[in-house]
Coordinates of C-alpha atoms in Angstrom, one line a residue:
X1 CA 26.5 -26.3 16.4
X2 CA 22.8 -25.8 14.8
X3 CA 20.4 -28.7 16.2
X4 CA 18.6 -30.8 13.9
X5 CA 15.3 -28.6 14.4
X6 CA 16.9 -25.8 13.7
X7 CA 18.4 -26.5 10.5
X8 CA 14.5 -28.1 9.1
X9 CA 13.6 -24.3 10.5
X10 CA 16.0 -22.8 8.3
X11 CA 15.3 -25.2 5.3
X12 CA 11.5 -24.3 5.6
X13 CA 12.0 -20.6 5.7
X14 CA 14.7 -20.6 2.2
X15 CA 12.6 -22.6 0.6
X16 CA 9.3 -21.1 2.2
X17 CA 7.3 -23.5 3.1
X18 CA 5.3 -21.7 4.9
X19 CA 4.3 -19.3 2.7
X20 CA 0.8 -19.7 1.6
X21 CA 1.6 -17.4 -1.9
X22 CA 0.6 -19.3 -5.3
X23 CA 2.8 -18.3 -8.3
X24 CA 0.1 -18.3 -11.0
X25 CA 0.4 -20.9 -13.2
X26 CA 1.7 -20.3 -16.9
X27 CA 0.2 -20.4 -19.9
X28 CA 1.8 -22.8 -22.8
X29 CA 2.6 -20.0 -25.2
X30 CA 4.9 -19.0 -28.1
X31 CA 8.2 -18.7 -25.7
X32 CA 7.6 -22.7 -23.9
X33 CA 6.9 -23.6 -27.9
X34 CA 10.5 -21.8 -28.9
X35 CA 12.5 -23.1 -25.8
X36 CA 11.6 -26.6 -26.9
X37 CA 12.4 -25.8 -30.3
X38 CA 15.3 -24.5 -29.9
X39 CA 16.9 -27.4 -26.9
X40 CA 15.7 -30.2 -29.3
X41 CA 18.0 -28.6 -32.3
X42 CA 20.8 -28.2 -30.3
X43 CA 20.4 -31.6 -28.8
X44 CA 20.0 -33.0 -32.4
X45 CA 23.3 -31.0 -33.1
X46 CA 25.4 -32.7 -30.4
X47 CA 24.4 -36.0 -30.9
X48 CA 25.1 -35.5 -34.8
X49 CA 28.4 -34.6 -33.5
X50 CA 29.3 -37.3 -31.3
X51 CA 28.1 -39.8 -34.0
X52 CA 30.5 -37.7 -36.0
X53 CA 33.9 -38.9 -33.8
X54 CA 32.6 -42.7 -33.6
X55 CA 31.5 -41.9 -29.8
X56 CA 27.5 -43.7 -30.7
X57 CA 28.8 -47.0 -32.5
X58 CA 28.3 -48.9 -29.5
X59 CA 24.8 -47.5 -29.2
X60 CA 21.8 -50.5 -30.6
X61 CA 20.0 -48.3 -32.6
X62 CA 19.3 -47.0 -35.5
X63 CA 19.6 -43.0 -36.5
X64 CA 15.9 -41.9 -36.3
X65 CA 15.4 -44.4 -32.5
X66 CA 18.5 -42.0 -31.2
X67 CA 16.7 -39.1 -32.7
X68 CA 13.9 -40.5 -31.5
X69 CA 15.1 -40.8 -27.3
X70 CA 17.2 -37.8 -27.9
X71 CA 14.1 -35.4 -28.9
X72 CA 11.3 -37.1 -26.7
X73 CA 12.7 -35.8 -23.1
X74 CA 12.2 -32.5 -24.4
X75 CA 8.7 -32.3 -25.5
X76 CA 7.7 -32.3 -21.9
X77 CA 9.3 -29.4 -21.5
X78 CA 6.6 -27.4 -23.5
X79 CA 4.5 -27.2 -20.6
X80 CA 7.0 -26.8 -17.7
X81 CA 5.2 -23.6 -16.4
X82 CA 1.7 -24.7 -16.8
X83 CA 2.2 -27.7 -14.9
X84 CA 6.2 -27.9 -13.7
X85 CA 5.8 -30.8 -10.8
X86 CA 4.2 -33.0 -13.6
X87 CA 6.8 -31.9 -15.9
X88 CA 9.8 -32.7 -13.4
X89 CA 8.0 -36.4 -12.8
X90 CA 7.7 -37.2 -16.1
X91 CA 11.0 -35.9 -17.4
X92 CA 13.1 -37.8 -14.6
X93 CA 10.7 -41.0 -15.5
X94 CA 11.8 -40.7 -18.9
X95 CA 15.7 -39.9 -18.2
X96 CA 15.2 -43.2 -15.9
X97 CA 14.2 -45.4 -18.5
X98 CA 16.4 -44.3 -20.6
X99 CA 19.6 -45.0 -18.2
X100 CA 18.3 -48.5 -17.8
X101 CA 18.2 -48.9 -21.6
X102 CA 21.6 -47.3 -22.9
X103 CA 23.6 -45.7 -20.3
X104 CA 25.3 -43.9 -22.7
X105 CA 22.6 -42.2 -24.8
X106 CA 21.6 -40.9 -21.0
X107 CA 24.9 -39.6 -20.2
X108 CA 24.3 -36.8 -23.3
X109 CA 25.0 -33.5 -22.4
X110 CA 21.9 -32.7 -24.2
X111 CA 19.5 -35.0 -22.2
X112 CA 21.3 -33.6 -19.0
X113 CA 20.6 -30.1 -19.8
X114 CA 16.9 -31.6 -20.5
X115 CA 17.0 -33.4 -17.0
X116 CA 18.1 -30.2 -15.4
X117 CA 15.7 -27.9 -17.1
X118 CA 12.7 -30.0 -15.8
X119 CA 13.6 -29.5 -12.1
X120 CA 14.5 -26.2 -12.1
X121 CA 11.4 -25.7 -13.6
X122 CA 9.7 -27.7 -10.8
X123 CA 11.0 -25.9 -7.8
X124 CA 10.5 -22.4 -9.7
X125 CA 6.9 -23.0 -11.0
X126 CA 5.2 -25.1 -8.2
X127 CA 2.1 -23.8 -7.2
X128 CA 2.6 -25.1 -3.7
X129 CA 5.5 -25.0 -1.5
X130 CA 4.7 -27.9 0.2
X131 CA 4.0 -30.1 -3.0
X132 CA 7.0 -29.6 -4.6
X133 CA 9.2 -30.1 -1.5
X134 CA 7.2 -33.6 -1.5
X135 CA 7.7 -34.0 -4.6
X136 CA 11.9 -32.9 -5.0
X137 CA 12.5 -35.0 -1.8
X138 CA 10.6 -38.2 -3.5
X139 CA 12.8 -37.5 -6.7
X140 CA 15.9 -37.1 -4.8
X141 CA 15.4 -40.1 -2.9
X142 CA 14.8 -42.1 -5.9
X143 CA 17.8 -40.8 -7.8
X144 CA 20.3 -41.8 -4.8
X145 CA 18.7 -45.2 -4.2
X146 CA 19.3 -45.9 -7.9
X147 CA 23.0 -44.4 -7.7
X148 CA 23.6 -46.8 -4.9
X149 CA 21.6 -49.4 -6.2
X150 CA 24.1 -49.1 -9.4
X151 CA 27.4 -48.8 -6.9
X152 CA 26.4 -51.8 -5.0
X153 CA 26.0 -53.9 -8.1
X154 CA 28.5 -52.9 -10.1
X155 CA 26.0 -52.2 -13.0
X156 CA 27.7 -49.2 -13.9
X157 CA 31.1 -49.3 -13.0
X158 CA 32.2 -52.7 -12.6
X159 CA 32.4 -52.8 -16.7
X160 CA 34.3 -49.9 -16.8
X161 CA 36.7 -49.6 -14.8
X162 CA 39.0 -52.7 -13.3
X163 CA 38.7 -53.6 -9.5
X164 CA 42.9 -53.6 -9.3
X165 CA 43.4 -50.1 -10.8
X166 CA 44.5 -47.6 -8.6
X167 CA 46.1 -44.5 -9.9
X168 CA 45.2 -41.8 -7.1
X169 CA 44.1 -41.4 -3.4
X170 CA 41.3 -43.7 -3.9
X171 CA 40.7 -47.2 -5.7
X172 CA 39.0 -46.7 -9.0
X173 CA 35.7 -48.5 -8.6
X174 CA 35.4 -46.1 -5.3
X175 CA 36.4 -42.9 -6.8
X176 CA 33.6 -43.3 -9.6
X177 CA 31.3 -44.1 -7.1
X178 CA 32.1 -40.9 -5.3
X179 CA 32.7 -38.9 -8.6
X180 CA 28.7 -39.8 -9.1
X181 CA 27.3 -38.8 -6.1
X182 CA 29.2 -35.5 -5.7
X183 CA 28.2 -34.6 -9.6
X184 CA 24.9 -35.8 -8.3
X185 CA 25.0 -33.2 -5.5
X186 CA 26.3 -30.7 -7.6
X187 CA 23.6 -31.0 -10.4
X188 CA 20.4 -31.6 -8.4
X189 CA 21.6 -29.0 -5.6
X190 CA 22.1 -26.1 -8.7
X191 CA 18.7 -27.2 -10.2
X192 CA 16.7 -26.9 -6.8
X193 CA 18.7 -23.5 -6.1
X194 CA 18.4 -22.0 -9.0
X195 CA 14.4 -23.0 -9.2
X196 CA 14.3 -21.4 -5.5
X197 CA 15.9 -18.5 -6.9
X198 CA 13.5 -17.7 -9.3
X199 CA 10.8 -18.6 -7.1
X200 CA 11.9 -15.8 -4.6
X201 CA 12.5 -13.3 -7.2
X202 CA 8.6 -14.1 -8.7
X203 CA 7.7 -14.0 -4.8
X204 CA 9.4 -10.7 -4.6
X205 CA 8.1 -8.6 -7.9
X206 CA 4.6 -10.0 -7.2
X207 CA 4.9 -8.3 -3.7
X208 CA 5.8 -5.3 -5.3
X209 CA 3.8 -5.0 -7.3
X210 CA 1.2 -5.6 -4.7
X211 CA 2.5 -2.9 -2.5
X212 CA 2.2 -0.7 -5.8
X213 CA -1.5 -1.8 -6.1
X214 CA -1.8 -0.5 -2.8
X215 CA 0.0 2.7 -2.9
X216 CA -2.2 3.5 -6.0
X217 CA -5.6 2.5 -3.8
X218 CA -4.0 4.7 -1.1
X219 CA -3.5 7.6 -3.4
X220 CA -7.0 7.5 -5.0
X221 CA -8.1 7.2 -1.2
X222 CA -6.6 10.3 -0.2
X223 CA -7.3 11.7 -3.5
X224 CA -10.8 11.0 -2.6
X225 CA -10.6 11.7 1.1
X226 CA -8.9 15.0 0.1
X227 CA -12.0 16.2 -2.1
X228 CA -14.2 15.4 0.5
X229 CA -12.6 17.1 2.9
X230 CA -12.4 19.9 1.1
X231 CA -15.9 20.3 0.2
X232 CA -17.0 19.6 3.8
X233 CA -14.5 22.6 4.8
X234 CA -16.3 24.6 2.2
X235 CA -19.9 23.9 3.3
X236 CA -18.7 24.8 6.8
X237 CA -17.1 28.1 5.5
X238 CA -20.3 28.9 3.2
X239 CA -22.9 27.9 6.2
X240 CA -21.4 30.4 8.6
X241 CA -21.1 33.1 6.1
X242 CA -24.0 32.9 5.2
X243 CA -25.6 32.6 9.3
X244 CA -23.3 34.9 10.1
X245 CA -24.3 37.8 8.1
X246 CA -27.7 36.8 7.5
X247 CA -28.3 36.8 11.3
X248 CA -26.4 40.5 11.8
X249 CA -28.1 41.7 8.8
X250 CA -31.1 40.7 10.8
X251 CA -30.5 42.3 14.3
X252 CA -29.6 45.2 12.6
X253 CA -32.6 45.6 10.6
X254 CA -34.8 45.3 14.2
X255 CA -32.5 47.5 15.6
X256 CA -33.1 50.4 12.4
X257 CA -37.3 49.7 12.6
X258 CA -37.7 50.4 16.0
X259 CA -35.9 53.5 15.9
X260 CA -36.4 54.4 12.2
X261 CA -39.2 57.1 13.4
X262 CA -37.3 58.5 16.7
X263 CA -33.7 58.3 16.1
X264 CA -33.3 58.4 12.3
X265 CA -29.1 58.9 13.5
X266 CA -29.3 55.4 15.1
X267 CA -31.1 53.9 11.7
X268 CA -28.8 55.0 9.4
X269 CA -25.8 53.0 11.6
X270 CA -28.1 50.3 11.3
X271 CA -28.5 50.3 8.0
X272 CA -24.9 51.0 7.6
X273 CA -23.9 47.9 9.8
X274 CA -26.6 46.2 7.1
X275 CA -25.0 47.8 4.0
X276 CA -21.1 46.3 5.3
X277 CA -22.4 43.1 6.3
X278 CA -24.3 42.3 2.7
X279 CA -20.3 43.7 1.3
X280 CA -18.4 41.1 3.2
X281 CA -20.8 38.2 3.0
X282 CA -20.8 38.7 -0.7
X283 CA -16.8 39.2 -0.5
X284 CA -16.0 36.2 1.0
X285 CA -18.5 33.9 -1.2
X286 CA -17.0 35.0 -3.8
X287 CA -13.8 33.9 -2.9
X288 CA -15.4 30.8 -2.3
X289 CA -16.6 30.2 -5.3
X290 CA -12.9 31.4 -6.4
X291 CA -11.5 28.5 -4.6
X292 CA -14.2 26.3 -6.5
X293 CA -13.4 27.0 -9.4
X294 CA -9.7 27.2 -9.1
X295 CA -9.9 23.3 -7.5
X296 CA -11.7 21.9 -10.6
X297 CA -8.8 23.9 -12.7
X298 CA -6.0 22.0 -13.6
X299 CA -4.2 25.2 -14.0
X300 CA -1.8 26.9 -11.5
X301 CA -3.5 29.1 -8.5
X302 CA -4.8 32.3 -9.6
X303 CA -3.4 35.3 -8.6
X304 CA -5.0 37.0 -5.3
X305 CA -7.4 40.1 -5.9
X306 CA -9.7 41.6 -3.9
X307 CA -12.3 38.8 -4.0
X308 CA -9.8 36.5 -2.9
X309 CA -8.2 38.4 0.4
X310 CA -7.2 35.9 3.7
X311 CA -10.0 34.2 5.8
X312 CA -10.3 35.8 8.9
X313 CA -8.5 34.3 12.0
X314 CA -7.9 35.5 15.6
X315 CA -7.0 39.0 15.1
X316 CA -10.6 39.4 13.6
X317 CA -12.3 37.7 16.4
X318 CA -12.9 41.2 18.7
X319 CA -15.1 42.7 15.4
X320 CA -17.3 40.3 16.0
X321 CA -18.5 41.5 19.1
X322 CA -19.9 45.0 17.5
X323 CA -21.4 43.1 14.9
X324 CA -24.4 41.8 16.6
X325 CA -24.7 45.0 18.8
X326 CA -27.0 46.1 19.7
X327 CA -29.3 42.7 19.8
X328 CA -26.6 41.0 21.7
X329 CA -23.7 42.4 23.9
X330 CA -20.7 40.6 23.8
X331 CA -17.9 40.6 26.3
X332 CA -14.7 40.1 25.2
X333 CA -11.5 38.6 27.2
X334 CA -8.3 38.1 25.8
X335 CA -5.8 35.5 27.7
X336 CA -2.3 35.2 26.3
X337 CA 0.7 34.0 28.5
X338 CA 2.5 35.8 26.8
X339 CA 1.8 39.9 25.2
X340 CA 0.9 39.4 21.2
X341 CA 0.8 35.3 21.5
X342 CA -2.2 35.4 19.9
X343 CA -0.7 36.7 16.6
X344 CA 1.3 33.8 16.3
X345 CA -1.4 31.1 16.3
X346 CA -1.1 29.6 12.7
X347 CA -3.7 30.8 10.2
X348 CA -5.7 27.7 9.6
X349 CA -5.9 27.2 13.7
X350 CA -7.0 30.7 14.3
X351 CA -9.6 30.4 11.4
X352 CA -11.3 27.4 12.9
X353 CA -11.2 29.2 16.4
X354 CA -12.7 32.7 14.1
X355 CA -15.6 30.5 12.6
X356 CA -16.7 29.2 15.7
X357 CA -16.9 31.9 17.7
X358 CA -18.7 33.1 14.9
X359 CA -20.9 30.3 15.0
X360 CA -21.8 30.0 18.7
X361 CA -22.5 34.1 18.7
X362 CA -25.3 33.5 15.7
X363 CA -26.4 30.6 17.8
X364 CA -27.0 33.0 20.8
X365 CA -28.4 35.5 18.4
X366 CA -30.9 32.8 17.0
X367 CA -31.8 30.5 19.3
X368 CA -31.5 32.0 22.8
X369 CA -33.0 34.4 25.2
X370 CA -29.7 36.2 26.1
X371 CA -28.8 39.5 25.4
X372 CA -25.4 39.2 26.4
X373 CA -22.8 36.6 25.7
X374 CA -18.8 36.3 27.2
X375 CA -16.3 35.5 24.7
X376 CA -13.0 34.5 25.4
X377 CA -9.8 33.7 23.6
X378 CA -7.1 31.7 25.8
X379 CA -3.4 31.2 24.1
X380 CA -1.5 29.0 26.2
X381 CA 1.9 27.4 25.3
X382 CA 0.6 24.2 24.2
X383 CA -3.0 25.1 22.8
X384 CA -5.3 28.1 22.1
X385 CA -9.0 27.8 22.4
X386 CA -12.1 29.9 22.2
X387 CA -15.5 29.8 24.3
X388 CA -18.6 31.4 24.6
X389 CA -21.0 31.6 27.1
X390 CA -24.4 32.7 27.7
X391 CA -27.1 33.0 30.4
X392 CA -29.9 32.6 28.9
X393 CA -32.8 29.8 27.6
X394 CA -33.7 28.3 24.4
X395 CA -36.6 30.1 22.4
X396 CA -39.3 28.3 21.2
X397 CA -39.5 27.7 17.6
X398 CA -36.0 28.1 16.7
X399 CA -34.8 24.7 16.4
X400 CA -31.7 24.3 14.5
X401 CA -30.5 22.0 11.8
X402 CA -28.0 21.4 13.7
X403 CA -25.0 21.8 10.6
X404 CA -23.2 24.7 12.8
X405 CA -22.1 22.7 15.5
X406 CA -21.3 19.4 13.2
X407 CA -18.9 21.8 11.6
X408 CA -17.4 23.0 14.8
X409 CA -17.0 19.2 15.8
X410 CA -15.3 18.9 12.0
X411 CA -13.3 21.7 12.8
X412 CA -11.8 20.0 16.2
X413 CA -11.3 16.7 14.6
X414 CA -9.3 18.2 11.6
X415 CA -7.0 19.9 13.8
X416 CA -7.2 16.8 16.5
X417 CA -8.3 19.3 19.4
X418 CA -11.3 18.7 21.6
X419 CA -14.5 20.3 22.0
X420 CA -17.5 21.0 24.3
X421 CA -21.2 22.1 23.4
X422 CA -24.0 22.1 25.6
X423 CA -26.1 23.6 28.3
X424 CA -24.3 24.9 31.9
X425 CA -24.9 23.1 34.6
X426 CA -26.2 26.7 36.2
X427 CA -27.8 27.8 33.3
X428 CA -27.2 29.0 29.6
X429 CA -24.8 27.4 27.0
X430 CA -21.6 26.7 26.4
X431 CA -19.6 26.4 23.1
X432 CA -15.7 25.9 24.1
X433 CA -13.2 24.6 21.1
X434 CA -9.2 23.7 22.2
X435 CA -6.8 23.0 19.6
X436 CA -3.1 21.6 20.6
X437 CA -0.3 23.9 18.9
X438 CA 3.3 23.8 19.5
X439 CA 4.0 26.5 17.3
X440 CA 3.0 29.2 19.6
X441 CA 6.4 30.3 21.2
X442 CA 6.8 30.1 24.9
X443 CA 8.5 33.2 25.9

């Protein structure tokens, strides 16, 4: 059997007490102004009725006072939303006085409805939980004390029914008595659950559409995020285009002016190496621009041509190498657990282990002593990763901005893996990128 302090627990949470949610307040407008309206006609209508079958005549008043007490319970009701516990006081006030003037002219269906209108309207439009609990129990409290108050006297039974009449179960003066309160129960208990009712379903639709305020701040978020990311991705592509080439058009062009006059063979492969390098630095800017453009479209992708072939990934990875040839010598090692594994690293993984291979080679190229570097690609069941090494020092004068190896470090956190970049502990630098893949198969 539930304890006492567990059903006040359960009371609190239905009619949620507890929940520090303020249904705004309503304004007094065109609807409150036709609801009034239209309850005073029909209230007019039944009373006109019942004076109709003779059922007023013992009613001391004239026409326009019963209009009068019949009509002035509902004004009230005009601003049940705007403020509902004020309304619910004043309406029970007036349905009070009334009952203690002419029982009868209280006991109209139409004031009734009026009654029950006013504290529905209290429990469903309260700003505060708390307050209009306060307030329902004080109005609850008052109404049974005056229906006992009433029994106990007789006041509204007594000259009604006989003390010696007994037709069913119960004596007559006792079965009123009991016929009151349980219609009491019945029409309070619908009024407060009904105004809960409502409450909840405001309570509901506001959080709805508070979690749709929030989805949309989430989507213009990503939306946001998404461009951003994007245009990072694209710096990073265009800034190691653009090193890349740039520095192998540059070794190459050292390479062709020292042996322009002795070995015109070997400066013409230079100037060759310069001729494809320009081709595919221009190639894949242009593709970037493609993607540009086609993101500020709101038209469908265009189709792919020439300018807009695949980035390069892991199978490109041992052309770089002879690119930067012969300035730097790069040693390449291969490590797959498995023969081909390296084909099936996805795209977007190999092209982030691609670029920064590319990047850490330009870096050697650039800003280091060393004429030879070790690359090495590792594809392992759970991740695949590129390094590269070098032995040599930092030259003077060739500080860098420092954007290649923020993108590297963008690279790892987009794909969650984990890198390293710094100097060896015996010497040289090392760049080293892992990124976790599943996808690669395991035998």
């Amino acid at each position: 059997m539930p304890t006492p302090s567990a059903i006040v627990r359960s009371l609190r949470e239905y009619f949620a007490l507890d929940d520090e949610w303020q249904r705004p307040g309503g304004r007094i407008d065109r609807g409150d102004i036709t609801l009034v309206v239209v309850i005073a006609t029909l209230s007019l209508f039944i009373l006109e009725l019942m004076r109709s079958v003779g059922s007023l005549d013992q009613v001391p008043l004239p026409v326009w006072g019963q209009w009068a007490l019949t009509v002035g319970p509902v004004v009230p009701l005009v601003a049940r939303r705007r403020w509902p516990l004020t309304v619910a006081v004043v309406v029970s006030a007036t349905f009070f006085a009334i009952s203690m003037f002419n029982e009868l002219m209280a006991s109209l269906l139409s004031t009734q409805v009026v009654y029950f209108v006013a504290i529905l309207s209290g429990v469903a439009w309260a700003r505060s939980r708390v307050r209009m609990a306060q307030v329902m129990l004080a109005l609850v409290a008052f109404n049974f004390i005056w229906l006992t108050w009433e029994a106990a006297l007789g006041n509204a039974i007594g000259r009604q029914i006989p003390d010696d009449l007994r037709i069913g179960l119960f004596d007559a003066p006792v079965a009123a008595v009991l016929l009151a309160f349980v219609i009491n129960i019945v029409y309070w208990g619908g009024a407060v659950l009904w105004g809960n009712s409502l409450w909840r379903s405001a309570r509901q639709q506001a959080h709805l559409a508070e979690q749709a305020d929030t989805i949309a701040a989430q989507a213009d978020s990503l939306r946001d995020q998404a461009v951003v990311d994007e245009r990072l991705r694209i710096a990073r592509e265009l800034h190691d285009v653009v090193a890349h080439h740039v520095a192998v058009i540059g070794v190459q062009a050292a390479a062709g002016r020292r042996v322009l006059d002795g070995d015109p063979d070997a400066a013409k492969g230079a100037l060759l190496q310069i001729e494809q390098s320009s081709r595919e630095a221009v190639t894949q800017m242009r593709g970037l621009l493609g993607t540009l453009r086609a993101a500020a479209s709101a038209d469908d992708d265009p189709p792919v041509g020439p300018d807009r072939a695949p980035m390069p990934g892991l199978a490109e990875v041992p052309e770089l190498g002879s690119s930067y040839a012969p300035r730097l010598q790069v040693d390449l090692d291969v490590v797959e657990h498995i023969p081909r594994a390296m084909d099936a690293v996805p795209a977007a993984i190999g092209h982030s282990l691609y670029r920064t291979a590319q990047e850490a080679l330009t870096n050697v190229v650039k800003h280091s002593t060393a004429t030879s570097a070790r690359l090495v690609v590792r594809v392992q069941p759970r991740y695949a990763e590129v390094e590269v090494t070098d032995e040599g020092r930092a030259r003077p004068g060739t500080l860098g901005s420092g954007l290649g190896q923020t993108g590297i470090r963008e690279r790892a956190r987009s794909h969650g893996g984990s890198v390293e970049i710094g100097p060896r502990a015996l010497g040289g630098y090392r760049v080293r990128l892992r990124i976790p893949t599943d996808e690669c198969p395991t035998s």
